[in-house]
Short mmCIF file of N, CA and C in Angstrom, two decimals:
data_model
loop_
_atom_site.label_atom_id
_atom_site.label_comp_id
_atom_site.label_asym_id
_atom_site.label_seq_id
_atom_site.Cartn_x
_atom_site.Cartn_y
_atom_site.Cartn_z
N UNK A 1 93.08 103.71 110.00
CA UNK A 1 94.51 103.93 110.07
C UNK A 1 95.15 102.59 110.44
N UNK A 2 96.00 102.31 109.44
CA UNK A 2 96.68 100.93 109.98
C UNK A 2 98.73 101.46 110.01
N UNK A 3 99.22 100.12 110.41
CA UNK A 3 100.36 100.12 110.24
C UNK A 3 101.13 99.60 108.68
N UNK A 4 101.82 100.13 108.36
CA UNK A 4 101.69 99.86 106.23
C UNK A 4 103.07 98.40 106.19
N UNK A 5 103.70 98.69 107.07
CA UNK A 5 104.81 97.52 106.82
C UNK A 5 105.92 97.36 108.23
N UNK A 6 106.55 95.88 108.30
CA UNK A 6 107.41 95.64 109.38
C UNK A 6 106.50 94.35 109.41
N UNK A 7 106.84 94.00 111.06
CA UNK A 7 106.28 93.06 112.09
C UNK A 7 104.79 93.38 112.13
N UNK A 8 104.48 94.33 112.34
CA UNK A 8 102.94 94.98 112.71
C UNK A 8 101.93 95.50 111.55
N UNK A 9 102.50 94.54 110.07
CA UNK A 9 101.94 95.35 108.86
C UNK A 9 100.27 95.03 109.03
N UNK A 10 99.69 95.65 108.52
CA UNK A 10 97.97 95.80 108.61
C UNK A 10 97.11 95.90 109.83
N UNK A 11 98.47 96.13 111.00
CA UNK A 11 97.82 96.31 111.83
C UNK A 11 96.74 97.53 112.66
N UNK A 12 95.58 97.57 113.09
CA UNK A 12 94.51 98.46 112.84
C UNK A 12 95.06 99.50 114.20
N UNK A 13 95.39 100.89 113.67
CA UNK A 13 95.35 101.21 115.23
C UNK A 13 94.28 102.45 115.32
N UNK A 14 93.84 102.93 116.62
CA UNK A 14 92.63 103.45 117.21
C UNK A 14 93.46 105.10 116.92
N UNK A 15 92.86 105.76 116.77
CA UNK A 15 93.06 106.92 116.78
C UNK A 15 91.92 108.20 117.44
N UNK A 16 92.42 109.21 118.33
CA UNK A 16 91.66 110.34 118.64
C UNK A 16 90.39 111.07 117.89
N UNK A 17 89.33 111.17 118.48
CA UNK A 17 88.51 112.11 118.31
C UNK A 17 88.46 113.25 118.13
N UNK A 18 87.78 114.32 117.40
CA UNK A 18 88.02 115.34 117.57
C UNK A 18 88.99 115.81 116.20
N UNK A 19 89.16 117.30 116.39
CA UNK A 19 89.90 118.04 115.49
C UNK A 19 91.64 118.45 116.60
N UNK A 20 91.60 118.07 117.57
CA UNK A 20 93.03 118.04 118.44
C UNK A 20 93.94 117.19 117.79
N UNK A 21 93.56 116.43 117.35
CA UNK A 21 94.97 115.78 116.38
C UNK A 21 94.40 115.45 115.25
N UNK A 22 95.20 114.96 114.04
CA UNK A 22 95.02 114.94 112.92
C UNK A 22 96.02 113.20 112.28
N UNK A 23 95.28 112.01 111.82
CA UNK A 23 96.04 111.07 111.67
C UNK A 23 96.91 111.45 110.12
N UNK A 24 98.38 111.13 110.49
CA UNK A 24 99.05 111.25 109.09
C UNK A 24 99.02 110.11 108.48
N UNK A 25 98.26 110.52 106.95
CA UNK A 25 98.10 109.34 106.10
C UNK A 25 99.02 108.43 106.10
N UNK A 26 98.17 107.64 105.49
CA UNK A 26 99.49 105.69 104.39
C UNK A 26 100.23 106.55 104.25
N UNK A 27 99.87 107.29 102.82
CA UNK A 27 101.04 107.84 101.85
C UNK A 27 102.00 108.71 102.36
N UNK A 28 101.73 110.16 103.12
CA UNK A 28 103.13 110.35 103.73
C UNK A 28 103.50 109.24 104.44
N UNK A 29 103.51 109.11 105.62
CA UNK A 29 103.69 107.68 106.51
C UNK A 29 104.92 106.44 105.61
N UNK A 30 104.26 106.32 104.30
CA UNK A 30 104.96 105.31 103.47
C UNK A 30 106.83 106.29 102.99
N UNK A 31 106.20 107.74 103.04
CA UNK A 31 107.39 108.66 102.28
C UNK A 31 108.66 108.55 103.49
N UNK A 32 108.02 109.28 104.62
CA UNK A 32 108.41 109.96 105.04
C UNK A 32 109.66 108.28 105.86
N UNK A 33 108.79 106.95 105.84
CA UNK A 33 110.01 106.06 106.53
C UNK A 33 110.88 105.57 104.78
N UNK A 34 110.18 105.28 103.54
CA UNK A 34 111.07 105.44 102.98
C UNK A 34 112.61 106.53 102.38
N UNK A 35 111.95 107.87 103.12
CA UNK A 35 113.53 108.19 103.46
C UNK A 35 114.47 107.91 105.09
N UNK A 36 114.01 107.54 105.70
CA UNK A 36 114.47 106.81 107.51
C UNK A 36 114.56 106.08 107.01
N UNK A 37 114.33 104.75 106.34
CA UNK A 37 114.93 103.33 105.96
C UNK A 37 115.87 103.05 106.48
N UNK A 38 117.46 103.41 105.76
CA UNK A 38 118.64 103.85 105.71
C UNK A 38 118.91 103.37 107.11
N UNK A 39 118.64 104.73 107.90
CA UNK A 39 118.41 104.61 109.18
C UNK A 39 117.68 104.21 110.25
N UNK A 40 117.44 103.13 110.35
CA UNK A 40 116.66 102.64 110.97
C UNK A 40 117.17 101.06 111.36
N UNK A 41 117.73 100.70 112.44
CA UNK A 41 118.54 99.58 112.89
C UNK A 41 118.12 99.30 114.16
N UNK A 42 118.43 98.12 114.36
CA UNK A 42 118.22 97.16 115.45
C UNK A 42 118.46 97.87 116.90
N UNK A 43 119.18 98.93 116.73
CA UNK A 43 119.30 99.45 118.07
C UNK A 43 119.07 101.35 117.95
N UNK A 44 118.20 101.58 117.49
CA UNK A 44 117.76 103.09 116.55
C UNK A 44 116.73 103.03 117.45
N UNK A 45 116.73 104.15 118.77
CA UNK A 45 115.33 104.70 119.49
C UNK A 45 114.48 105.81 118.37
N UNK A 46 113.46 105.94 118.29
CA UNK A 46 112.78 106.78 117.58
C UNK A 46 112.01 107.53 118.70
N UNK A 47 111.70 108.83 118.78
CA UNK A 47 110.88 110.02 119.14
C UNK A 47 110.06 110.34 118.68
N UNK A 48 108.91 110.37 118.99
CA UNK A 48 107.32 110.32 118.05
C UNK A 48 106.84 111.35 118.92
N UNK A 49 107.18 113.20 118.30
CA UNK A 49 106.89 114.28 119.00
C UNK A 49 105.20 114.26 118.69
N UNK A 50 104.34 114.99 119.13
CA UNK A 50 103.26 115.33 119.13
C UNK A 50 102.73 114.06 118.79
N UNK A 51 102.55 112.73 119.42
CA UNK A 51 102.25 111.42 119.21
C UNK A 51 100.92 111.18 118.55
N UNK A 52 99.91 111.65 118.70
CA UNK A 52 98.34 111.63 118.83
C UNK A 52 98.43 110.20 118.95
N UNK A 53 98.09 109.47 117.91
CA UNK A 53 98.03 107.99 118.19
C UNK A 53 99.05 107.11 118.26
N UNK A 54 100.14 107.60 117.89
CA UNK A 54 101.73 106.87 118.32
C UNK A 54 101.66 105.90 117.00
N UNK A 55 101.32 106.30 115.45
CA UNK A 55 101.24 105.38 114.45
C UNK A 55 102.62 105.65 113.99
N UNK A 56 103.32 106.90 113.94
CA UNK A 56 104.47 107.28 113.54
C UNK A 56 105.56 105.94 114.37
N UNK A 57 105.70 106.26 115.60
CA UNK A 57 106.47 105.44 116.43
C UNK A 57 106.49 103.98 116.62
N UNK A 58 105.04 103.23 116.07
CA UNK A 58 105.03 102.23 116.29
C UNK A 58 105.12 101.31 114.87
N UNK A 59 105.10 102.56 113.74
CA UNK A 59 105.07 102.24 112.62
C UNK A 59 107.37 102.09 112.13
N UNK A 60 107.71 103.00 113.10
CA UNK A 60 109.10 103.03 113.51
C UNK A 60 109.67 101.61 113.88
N UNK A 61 109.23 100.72 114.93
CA UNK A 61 109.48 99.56 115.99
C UNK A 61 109.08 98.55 115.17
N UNK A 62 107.87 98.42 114.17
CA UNK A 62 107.34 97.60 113.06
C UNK A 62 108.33 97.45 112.40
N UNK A 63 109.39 98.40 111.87
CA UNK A 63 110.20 98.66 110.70
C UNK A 63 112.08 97.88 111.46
N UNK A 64 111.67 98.07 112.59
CA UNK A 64 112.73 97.68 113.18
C UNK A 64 113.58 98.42 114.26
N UNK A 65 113.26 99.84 114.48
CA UNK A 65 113.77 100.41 115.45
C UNK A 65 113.62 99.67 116.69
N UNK A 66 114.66 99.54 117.82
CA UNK A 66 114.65 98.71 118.81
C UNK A 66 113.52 99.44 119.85
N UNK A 67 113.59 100.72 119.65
CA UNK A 67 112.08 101.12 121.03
C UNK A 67 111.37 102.80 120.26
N UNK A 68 110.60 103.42 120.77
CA UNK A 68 109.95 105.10 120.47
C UNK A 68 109.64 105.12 121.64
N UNK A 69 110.04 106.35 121.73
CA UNK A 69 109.58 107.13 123.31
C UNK A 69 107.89 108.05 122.20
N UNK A 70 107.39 108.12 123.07
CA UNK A 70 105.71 109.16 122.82
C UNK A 70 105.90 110.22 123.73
N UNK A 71 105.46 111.50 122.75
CA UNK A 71 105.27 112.49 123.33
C UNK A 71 104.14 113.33 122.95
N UNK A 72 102.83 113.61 123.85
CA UNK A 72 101.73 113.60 124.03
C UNK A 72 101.41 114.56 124.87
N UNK A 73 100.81 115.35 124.94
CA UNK A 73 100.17 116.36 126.19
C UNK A 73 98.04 115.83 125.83
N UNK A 74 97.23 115.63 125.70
CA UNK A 74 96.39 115.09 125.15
C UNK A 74 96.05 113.91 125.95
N UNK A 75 94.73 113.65 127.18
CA UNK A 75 94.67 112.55 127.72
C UNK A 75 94.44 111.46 126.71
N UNK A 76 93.19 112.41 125.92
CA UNK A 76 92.64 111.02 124.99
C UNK A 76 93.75 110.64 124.13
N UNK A 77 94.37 111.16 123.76
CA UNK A 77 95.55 110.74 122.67
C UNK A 77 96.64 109.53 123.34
N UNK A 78 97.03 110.47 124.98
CA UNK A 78 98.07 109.13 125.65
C UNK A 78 96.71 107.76 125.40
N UNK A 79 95.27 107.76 126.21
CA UNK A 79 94.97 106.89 125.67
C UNK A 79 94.53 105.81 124.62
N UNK A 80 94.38 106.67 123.73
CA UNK A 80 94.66 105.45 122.01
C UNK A 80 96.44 105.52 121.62
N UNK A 81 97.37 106.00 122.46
CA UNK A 81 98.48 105.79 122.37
C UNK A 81 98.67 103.74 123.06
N UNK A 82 98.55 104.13 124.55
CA UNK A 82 98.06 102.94 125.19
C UNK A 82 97.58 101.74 124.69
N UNK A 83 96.09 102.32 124.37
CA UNK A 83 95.00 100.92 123.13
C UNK A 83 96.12 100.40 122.02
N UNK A 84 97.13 100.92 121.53
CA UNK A 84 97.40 100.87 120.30
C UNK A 84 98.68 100.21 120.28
N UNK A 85 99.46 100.69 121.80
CA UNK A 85 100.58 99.55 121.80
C UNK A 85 99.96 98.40 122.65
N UNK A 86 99.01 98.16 123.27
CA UNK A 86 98.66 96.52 123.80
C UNK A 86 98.27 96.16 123.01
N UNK A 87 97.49 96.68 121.88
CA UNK A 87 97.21 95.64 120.51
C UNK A 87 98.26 95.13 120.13
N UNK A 88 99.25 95.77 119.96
CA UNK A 88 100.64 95.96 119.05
C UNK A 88 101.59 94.19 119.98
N UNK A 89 101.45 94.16 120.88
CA UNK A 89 102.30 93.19 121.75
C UNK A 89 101.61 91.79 121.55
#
C-alpha cells in the first residue's frame, strides 16, 4: 500500500494485520480523491473515519489538505496509524 500522489507520492505505508481492517485500494483511493480534488485547499481539515492505516488521511495532507484528524478504535491500527505518519514527516 503506498501513497498514489501529492508531497508523499510512492510513499510505502504499513498497514494492519488481520481481517479487522481492510486496506482501500490505488484504484478507489485514486477515484474517490479525484472527485475531492475540487475540494481540497490549503486550509481543508480532512476526517479519516474508521482510519485502519490512516492512508485515506494522509493520502488527503499529500494532496494538500492543511491537517486529518484519525479515527480508530483498533490498538494495532492507531499503531500503523503512528508508523505511518513518522515515516510521512
Amino acid at each position: 500500500m503506498r501513497v498514489i500522489a501529492g508531497e508523499a507520492k510512492r510513499l510505502k505505508l504499513v498497514s494492519p494485520k488481520g481481517f479487522e481492517t481492510r486496506p482501500t485500494s490505488d484504484i478507489t483511493k485514486e477515484t474517490l480523491f479525484n472527485v475531492l480534488a475540487p475540494y481540497i485547499y490549503s486550509d481543508t481539515r480532512f476526517l479519516d473515519l474508521f482510519a485502519g492505516s490512516g492512508a485515506i488521511g494522509i493520502e488527503a495532507v499529500s494532496r494538500g489538505a492543511k491537517e486529518a484528524v484519525f479515527v480508530e478504535k483498533s490498538k494495532e491500527a492507531l499503531s500503523c496509524i503512528a508508523a505511518n505518519l513518522k515515516t510521512c514527516r
